C-alpha positions as a printed Julia matrix, in Angstrom:
320×3 Matrix{Float64}:
   0.0     0.0    0.0
   1.42    3.4   -0.91
   0.86    6.2    1.59
  -0.62    9.44   0.32
   1.12   12.38   1.98
  -0.95   15.57   1.94
   1.99   17.94   2.41
   5.42   18.03   0.81
   8.17   17.63   3.36
  11.79   18.48   2.56
  13.57   16.97   5.57
  12.0    14.81   8.26
  13.63   13.69  11.5
  12.23   10.42  12.82
  13.29    9.53  16.35
  13.01    5.8   16.92
  13.26    5.4   13.18
  14.8     1.94  13.38
  11.82    0.66  15.34
   8.81   -1.17  13.99
   6.52    1.77  13.15
   9.38    4.25  12.79
  11.07    2.28  10.02
   7.82    2.16   8.03
   7.48    5.93   8.47
  11.03    6.47   7.22
  10.32    4.41   4.09
   7.02    6.22   3.38
   8.68    9.64   3.69
  11.56    8.62   1.41
   9.03    7.32  -1.14
   7.38   10.75  -1.06
  10.65   12.51  -1.86
  11.68   13.74   1.61
  15.16   13.47   3.01
  15.01   11.49   6.27
  17.25   11.52   9.32
  16.63    8.49  11.5
  17.76    8.93  15.11
  17.87    5.73  17.14
  20.04    4.26  19.89
  19.09    0.72  18.75
  18.08   -0.26  22.3
  14.89   -1.76  20.88
  15.04   -0.76  17.2
  16.76   -3.17  14.83
  19.4    -2.41  12.2
  17.62   -4.93   9.91
  14.56   -2.68   9.83
  16.44    0.14   8.11
  19.07   -1.88   6.23
  17.21   -1.46   2.9
  17.08    2.32   3.45
  20.8     2.88   4.05
  21.63    2.95   0.36
  18.75    5.21  -0.59
  19.5     8.88  -1.42
  18.5    11.25   1.35
  18.55    8.72   4.2
  20.85    9.29   7.18
  21.16    7.19  10.34
  22.28    8.92  13.53
  22.89    6.61  16.46
  22.03    8.57  19.6
  19.97    8.45  22.78
  17.43   11.25  22.28
  17.11   11.75  26.04
  20.72   12.98  26.0
  21.19   14.55  22.59
  19.6    15.01  19.22
  22.51   15.67  16.86
  20.93   16.64  13.53
  23.13   18.48  11.03
  20.41   20.33   9.09
  17.12   21.87  10.15
  14.04   19.7    9.54
  10.57   20.85   8.59
   9.02   17.77  10.24
   9.92   16.01  13.49
   8.22   12.69  14.24
   9.01   11.67  17.84
   8.57    7.89  17.86
  11.45    6.94  20.12
  10.4     4.76  23.07
  10.36    1.15  24.11
   6.76    0.19  23.26
   6.27   -3.48  24.06
   5.77   -4.78  27.63
   8.9    -6.9   27.36
  10.93   -3.79  26.5
   9.56   -1.21  28.88
   9.57   -3.63  31.81
  13.23   -4.36  31.03
  14.1    -0.68  30.5
  11.89    1.26  32.91
  14.08    4.31  33.48
  15.1     4.53  29.84
  11.42    4.48  28.89
  10.6     7.35  31.24
  13.64    9.4   30.2
  12.76    8.98  26.51
   9.18   10.11  27.16
  10.29   13.13  29.18
  13.8    14.34  28.32
  13.6    12.85  24.83
  10.31   14.61  24.15
  11.77   17.89  25.43
  14.77   17.59  23.11
  12.6    16.7   20.12
  10.29   19.64  20.84
  13.26   22.01  21.06
  14.58   20.77  17.74
  11.19   21.35  16.11
  10.7    24.76  17.72
  14.16   26.04  16.78
  13.66   24.9   13.18
  10.04   26.12  13.02
   9.13   22.57  12.06
   5.96   20.55  12.47
   6.16   18.24  15.5
   4.24   14.99  15.89
   4.28   13.07  19.17
   3.61    9.35  19.0
   1.39    8.81  21.99
  -0.58    5.63  22.66
  -3.93    4.17  23.59
  -2.19    3.21  26.87
  -2.91    6.76  28.09
  -6.47    5.45  28.57
  -5.19    2.71  30.88
  -7.78    0.04  31.73
 -10.64    2.12  30.39
 -14.05    2.45  31.96
 -15.39    3.8   28.64
 -15.55    1.73  25.46
 -14.83    2.72  22.75
 -12.38    5.41  23.84
 -12.61    8.87  22.32
 -10.08   11.68  22.73
 -12.12   13.43  25.45
 -11.78   10.45  27.81
  -9.16   11.11  30.51
  -8.35    7.48  31.18
  -8.06    5.09  34.13
  -4.37    4.57  34.79
  -2.46    3.1   37.73
   0.46    5.58  38.21
   2.59    3.12  40.22
   1.84   -0.24  38.55
   4.27   -2.19  36.38
   2.9    -0.59  33.2
   3.13    2.93  34.6
   6.63    3.57  33.25
   5.2     3.51  29.74
   1.7     4.87  30.42
   2.86    7.83  32.47
   5.82    8.6   30.19
   3.36    8.99  27.33
   0.89   11.0   29.42
   3.72   13.34  30.49
   4.84   13.6   26.86
   1.34   14.72  25.89
   1.3    17.32  28.68
   4.75   18.61  27.73
   3.83   18.81  24.05
   0.66   20.75  24.89
   2.56   23.13  27.2
   5.23   23.72  24.55
   2.62   24.68  22.01
   0.95   27.04  24.45
   4.15   28.63  25.81
   6.26   28.81  22.66
   3.82   28.49  19.78
   5.43   25.26  18.58
   3.47   23.61  15.77
   2.56   20.34  17.48
   0.32   17.35  16.99
  -0.42   14.36  19.24
  -1.4    11.03  17.69
  -2.63    8.21  19.94
  -1.72    4.93  18.27
  -3.74    1.85  19.03
  -2.38   -1.71  18.71
  -0.36   -1.72  15.48
   0.97   -4.86  13.87
   2.67   -6.02  10.68
   6.08   -6.89   9.19
   9.22   -6.06  11.18
   7.76   -6.89  14.58
  10.01   -9.02  16.79
   8.69  -12.46  17.6
   9.68  -12.21  21.25
   8.61   -8.62  21.98
   5.72   -9.76  24.16
   2.86   -8.39  22.08
  -0.01  -10.66  21.08
   0.28  -10.78  17.29
   3.99  -11.59  16.93
   3.82  -13.96  19.88
   0.87  -15.89  18.44
   2.35  -15.98  14.92
   5.75  -17.18  16.17
   4.17  -19.87  18.31
   1.79  -21.07  15.6
   4.54  -21.34  12.98
   6.69  -23.29  15.44
   3.81  -25.63  16.31
   3.84  -24.48  19.94
   0.73  -23.82  22.06
  -0.46  -20.24  21.8
  -0.21  -18.58  25.23
  -3.45  -16.71  25.96
  -3.5   -14.69  29.19
  -6.4   -14.98  31.62
  -9.63  -16.24  30.03
  -8.73  -14.6   26.69
 -11.88  -12.47  26.66
 -10.0    -9.17  26.92
 -10.17   -7.24  23.65
  -7.78   -5.33  21.45
  -8.24   -3.42  18.19
  -5.57   -4.2   15.64
  -4.42   -1.69  13.03
  -2.15   -2.83  10.19
   1.04   -0.79  10.05
   0.39    0.68   6.58
  -2.87    2.16   7.86
  -1.16    3.53  10.97
   1.53    5.23   8.88
  -1.09    6.77   6.61
  -2.96    8.11   9.65
   0.17    9.59  11.21
   1.2    11.37   8.02
  -2.34   12.6    7.44
  -2.29   14.18  10.89
   1.16   15.66  10.27
   0.0    17.24   7.03
  -3.31   18.54   8.35
  -2.06   21.0   10.95
  -4.34   19.75  13.76
  -3.01   19.67  17.32
  -4.94   16.64  18.46
  -4.87   14.4   20.3
  -6.32   12.16  17.62
  -6.86    8.41  17.78
  -5.2     6.41  15.02
  -6.41    2.81  15.15
  -8.81    0.24  13.78
 -12.2     0.09  15.55
 -12.56   -3.61  14.77
 -12.45   -5.14  18.27
 -11.4    -8.77  18.82
 -10.85  -10.93  21.89
  -7.41  -12.41  22.44
  -8.85  -15.92  22.34
 -10.5   -15.22  18.96
  -7.24  -13.7   17.68
  -5.28  -16.79  18.74
  -7.72  -19.09  16.96
  -7.64  -16.9   13.85
  -3.81  -17.04  13.73
  -3.95  -20.82  14.07
  -6.41  -21.04  11.2
  -4.45  -18.66   8.91
  -1.13  -20.42   9.51
  -2.63  -23.91   9.1
  -1.0   -24.79  12.41
  -2.05  -27.64  14.69
  -1.16  -25.62  17.77
  -3.47  -25.63  20.73
  -4.22  -22.93  23.28
  -2.46  -22.7   26.66
  -3.86  -20.33  29.26
  -1.39  -18.43  31.43
  -1.68  -15.82  34.17
  -2.92  -12.42  33.06
  -0.49   -9.52  33.64
  -1.17   -6.88  36.3
  -3.24   -3.92  35.03
  -3.83   -5.62  31.68
  -6.67   -3.62  30.03
  -9.98   -5.46  29.71
 -10.99   -3.58  26.56
  -9.3    -1.48  23.92
 -11.19    0.1   21.0
 -10.71    3.51  19.39
 -13.44    5.93  18.45
 -11.98    7.3   15.2
 -14.72    9.83  14.43
 -12.25   12.72  14.72
  -9.74   11.13  12.33
 -12.5    10.32   9.83
 -14.04   13.8    9.97
 -10.91   15.94  10.12
  -8.32   13.85   8.26
 -10.49   11.83   5.91
  -8.61    8.81   7.24
  -9.74    5.36   8.23
  -8.05    1.96   8.13
  -8.33   -0.01   4.88
  -6.68   -3.34   5.74
  -8.87   -5.91   7.47
  -7.61   -8.26  10.19
  -7.43  -11.4    8.02
  -5.57   -9.65   5.2
  -3.19   -7.9    7.6
  -2.49  -11.09   9.51
  -1.83  -12.99   6.26
   0.76  -10.37   5.25
   2.33  -10.53   8.7
   2.45  -14.34   8.71
   4.03  -14.32   5.24
   6.72  -11.95   6.49
   7.47  -14.1    9.54
   7.72  -17.19   7.31
  10.14  -15.39   4.99
  12.23  -14.24   7.98
  12.41  -17.81   9.27
  13.69  -19.01   5.87
  16.4   -16.32   5.93
């Protein structure tokens, strides 16, 4: 799927550009003719994700921790701040790094954008809604978050990032936008990153039991990465401040997802129930009315098609 970009960018800085979503953003921007500087410390991003981009004209990789420095040699007109551990396995392993990236890293990215008079887009998350008492979640909902639970290092880092971005726009007039990404999946995910789709696909292809937490009736809403990238770039080009939900409103239980992955892979794997994590949200579903009305955006790739593409990618990776 090619991404339609509504505004012509000359030079984009993508923090976390070697990560799953970040690498897809880098590729889409290059395809649209922008020069791209990818800034990543490779703590969770993978060199393989951007290896095909290294030989492309206009692409630059800068290895740096954005919480400490953001060494960019030419002013950008777009800053996409996507740096952060995003999977439970990563942010539980790197709790302080996660919080520093969401706070100091966001501050540094905002300063870069402000000084260059660039458009700034913060990658926030549906996790700001916590274990929601409202379903689906719209942007007016304040959330239900445990500030001292095991997930808080990620949830509160993103909530602080939203507050800092809003304050920067108010105090300095920085051109900012907040996008709240719901569960995104697709090629380039890591099989052991702890998220449901890559975990289930890896297990099914290996013939292992699929590990479903709790009773499996908790829901998620899965957005294929091409759709997420299109939504992010639509918000960047529009000029809105947000926050705006970018996700697929098609809600599915984890048990149904596991069974669908088994069917699509042709696996004989069974289901194994394991303990549900602390503060695991019971529901997750975006209200995307704002994105539809203001951006003219909505997801185009259905769950079965997106999962087939993801499974094909994992199979190809296993062969390599």
